[in-house]
Amino acid sequence: MSKNLRTEAVDHLFDAILCLENKEECYTFFEDVCTVNELLSLSQRFEVAKMLRDQKTYLDIAEKTGASTATISRVNRSLNYGNDGYDMVFARLEETEEEPTE
């Protein structure tokens, strides 16, 4: 992570996010913190990352998500040369899908 990103204010934001307990709380918090467009952009990038990971083409991704090729390229660069944050989250999501429900 970029050194100028590691600030006390960002720490406070991440602490707030980590205290959220469920999806409904996430909606409540993020609707207050982000504009609709900011939240949609974040979710679009995450969808792009999932599709890139599934070996979808840029054309398929652009058609399904509405993302520009510049956005797709930026996400692809993060997947290939970033801090492995996407991979960490995808692995954890897969683990939770595999856990048996009681």
Coordinates of N, CA, C and O in Angstrom, one line a residue, residues 2-60:
S2 N 0.5 2.2 -0.8 CA 1.2 3.4 -0.8 C 1.4 4.1 0.5 O 0.4 4.1 1.3
K3 N 2.5 4.6 0.8 CA 2.8 5.2 2.1 C 1.9 6.4 2.4 O 1.4 6.6 3.5
N4 N 1.5 7.2 1.4 CA 0.7 8.3 1.7 C -0.8 7.9 1.9 O -1.6 8.8 2.3
L5 N -1.1 6.7 1.6 CA -2.4 6.2 1.9 C -2.6 5.8 3.4 O -3.7 5.9 3.9
R6 N -1.5 5.4 4.0 CA -1.5 5.0 5.4 C -1.5 6.2 6.3 O -0.5 6.7 6.8
T7 N -2.8 6.7 6.5 CA -2.9 7.9 7.4 C -3.8 7.5 8.6 O -4.5 6.5 8.5
E8 N -3.8 8.4 9.5 CA -4.7 8.2 10.7 C -6.2 8.2 10.2 O -7.0 7.4 10.7
A9 N -6.5 9.0 9.3 CA -7.9 9.1 8.8 C -8.3 7.8 8.1 O -9.4 7.3 8.3
V10 N -7.4 7.3 7.3 CA -7.7 6.0 6.6 C -7.8 4.9 7.6 O -8.7 4.0 7.5
D11 N -7.0 4.9 8.6 CA -7.1 3.9 9.7 C -8.5 4.0 10.4 O -9.1 2.9 10.6
H12 N -8.9 5.2 10.6 CA -10.2 5.3 11.3 C -11.4 4.8 10.4 O -12.3 4.1 10.9
L13 N -11.3 5.1 9.1 CA -12.3 4.5 8.1 C -12.2 3.0 8.1 O -13.3 2.4 8.2
F14 N -11.1 2.4 8.1 CA -11.0 1.0 8.0 C -11.5 0.4 9.3 O -12.1 -0.7 9.3
D15 N -11.2 1.0 10.5 CA -11.7 0.5 11.8 C -13.2 0.5 11.7 O -13.9 -0.4 12.2
A16 N -13.8 1.6 11.2 CA -15.3 1.7 11.1 C -15.8 0.6 10.2 O -16.8 -0.1 10.6
I17 N -15.2 0.3 9.1 CA -15.6 -0.8 8.2 C -15.5 -2.1 8.9 O -16.5 -2.9 8.8
L18 N -14.5 -2.3 9.6 CA -14.3 -3.6 10.3 C -15.3 -3.9 11.4 O -15.5 -5.0 11.8
C19 N -15.9 -2.8 11.9 CA -16.9 -3.0 13.0 C -18.3 -3.3 12.4 O -19.2 -3.7 13.2
L20 N -18.5 -3.3 11.1 CA -19.8 -3.6 10.5 C -20.0 -5.1 10.7 O -19.1 -5.9 10.5
E21 N -21.3 -5.4 11.0 CA -21.6 -6.8 11.3 C -22.3 -7.6 10.2 O -22.3 -8.8 10.3
N22 N -22.9 -6.9 9.3 CA -23.7 -7.6 8.3 C -23.9 -6.7 7.1 O -23.5 -5.6 7.1
K23 N -24.5 -7.3 6.0 CA -24.6 -6.6 4.8 C -25.6 -5.4 4.9 O -25.3 -4.3 4.4
E24 N -26.6 -5.5 5.8 CA -27.5 -4.4 6.0 C -26.8 -3.2 6.6 O -27.0 -2.0 6.2
E25 N -25.9 -3.5 7.6 CA -25.1 -2.4 8.2 C -24.1 -1.8 7.1 O -23.9 -0.6 7.1
C26 N -23.6 -2.6 6.2 CA -22.8 -2.1 5.2 C -23.5 -1.1 4.3 O -23.0 0.0 3.9
Y27 N -24.7 -1.5 3.9 CA -25.6 -0.6 3.1 C -25.8 0.7 3.8 O -25.6 1.8 3.2
T28 N -26.2 0.6 5.1 CA -26.4 1.8 5.9 C -25.2 2.7 5.9 O -25.3 3.9 5.7
F29 N -24.1 2.2 6.2 CA -22.8 2.9 6.4 C -22.4 3.5 5.0 O -22.1 4.7 4.9
F30 N -22.3 2.6 4.0 CA -21.7 3.1 2.8 C -22.6 4.1 2.0 O -22.1 4.9 1.3
E31 N -23.9 4.0 2.2 CA -24.8 5.0 1.6 C -24.6 6.3 2.2 O -24.8 7.3 1.6
D32 N -24.2 6.4 3.5 CA -23.8 7.7 4.1 C -22.4 8.2 3.7 O -22.2 9.4 3.6
V33 N -21.5 7.3 3.6 CA -20.1 7.6 3.3 C -19.8 7.9 1.9 O -19.0 8.8 1.6
C34 N -20.4 7.2 1.0 CA -20.2 7.3 -0.4 C -21.3 7.9 -1.2 O -22.5 7.7 -0.8
T35 N -21.0 8.5 -2.3 CA -22.1 8.8 -3.3 C -22.5 7.5 -3.9 O -21.8 6.5 -3.9
V36 N -23.7 7.5 -4.6 CA -24.2 6.3 -5.3 C -23.1 6.0 -6.4 O -22.8 4.8 -6.5
N37 N -22.6 7.0 -7.1 CA -21.7 6.7 -8.2 C -20.4 6.1 -7.6 O -19.8 5.2 -8.3
E38 N -19.9 6.6 -6.5 CA -18.7 6.0 -5.9 C -18.9 4.5 -5.5 O -18.0 3.7 -5.8
L39 N -20.0 4.2 -4.9 CA -20.3 2.9 -4.5 C -20.4 2.0 -5.8 O -19.9 0.8 -5.8
L40 N -21.1 2.5 -6.8 CA -21.3 1.7 -8.0 C -20.0 1.5 -8.7 O -19.7 0.4 -9.2
S41 N -19.1 2.4 -8.7 CA -17.8 2.3 -9.3 C -16.9 1.2 -8.5 O -16.3 0.4 -9.2
L42 N -17.0 1.2 -7.2 CA -16.3 0.2 -6.4 C -16.8 -1.2 -6.8 O -16.0 -2.1 -7.0
S43 N -18.1 -1.3 -6.8 CA -18.7 -2.6 -7.0 C -18.4 -3.1 -8.5 O -18.2 -4.2 -8.7
Q44 N -18.4 -2.1 -9.4 CA -18.1 -2.4 -10.8 C -16.7 -3.0 -10.9 O -16.4 -4.0 -11.6
R45 N -15.7 -2.3 -10.2 CA -14.3 -2.8 -10.3 C -14.2 -4.2 -9.7 O -13.5 -5.1 -10.2
F46 N -15.0 -4.5 -8.6 CA -14.9 -5.8 -8.0 C -15.5 -6.9 -9.0 O -14.9 -8.0 -9.1
E47 N -16.6 -6.5 -9.7 CA -17.2 -7.4 -10.7 C -16.2 -7.7 -11.8 O -16.0 -8.8 -12.3
V48 N -15.5 -6.6 -12.3 CA -14.5 -6.7 -13.3 C -13.4 -7.7 -12.9 O -13.0 -8.6 -13.6
A49 N -12.9 -7.6 -11.6 CA -11.9 -8.4 -11.1 C -12.3 -9.9 -11.1 O -11.6 -10.8 -11.5
K50 N -13.6 -10.1 -10.7 CA -14.1 -11.5 -10.7 C -14.1 -12.1 -12.1 O -13.7 -13.2 -12.3
M51 N -14.6 -11.3 -13.0 CA -14.6 -11.7 -14.4 C -13.3 -12.0 -15.0 O -13.0 -12.9 -15.8
L52 N -12.3 -11.1 -14.7 CA -10.9 -11.3 -15.2 C -10.4 -12.6 -14.6 O -9.7 -13.3 -15.3
R53 N -10.6 -12.8 -13.4 CA -10.1 -14.0 -12.7 C -10.7 -15.3 -13.4 O -10.1 -16.3 -13.4
D54 N -12.0 -15.1 -13.9 CA -12.6 -16.2 -14.6 C -12.3 -16.3 -16.1 O -12.9 -17.0 -16.8
Q55 N -11.2 -15.5 -16.4 CA -10.7 -15.5 -17.8 C -11.7 -15.0 -18.9 O -11.6 -15.4 -20.0
K56 N -12.6 -14.1 -18.5 CA -13.5 -13.5 -19.4 C -12.7 -12.5 -20.3 O -11.7 -11.9 -19.8
T57 N -13.2 -12.2 -21.5 CA -12.5 -11.3 -22.4 C -12.9 -9.8 -22.0 O -13.9 -9.6 -21.3
Y58 N -12.1 -8.9 -22.4 CA -12.4 -7.5 -22.1 C -13.7 -7.1 -22.7 O -14.5 -6.4 -22.1
L59 N -14.0 -7.6 -23.9 CA -15.3 -7.3 -24.6 C -16.5 -7.8 -23.7 O -17.4 -7.1 -23.5
D60 N -16.4 -9.1 -23.3 CA -17.4 -9.6 -22.4 C -17.6 -8.8 -21.1 O -18.7 -8.5 -20.7

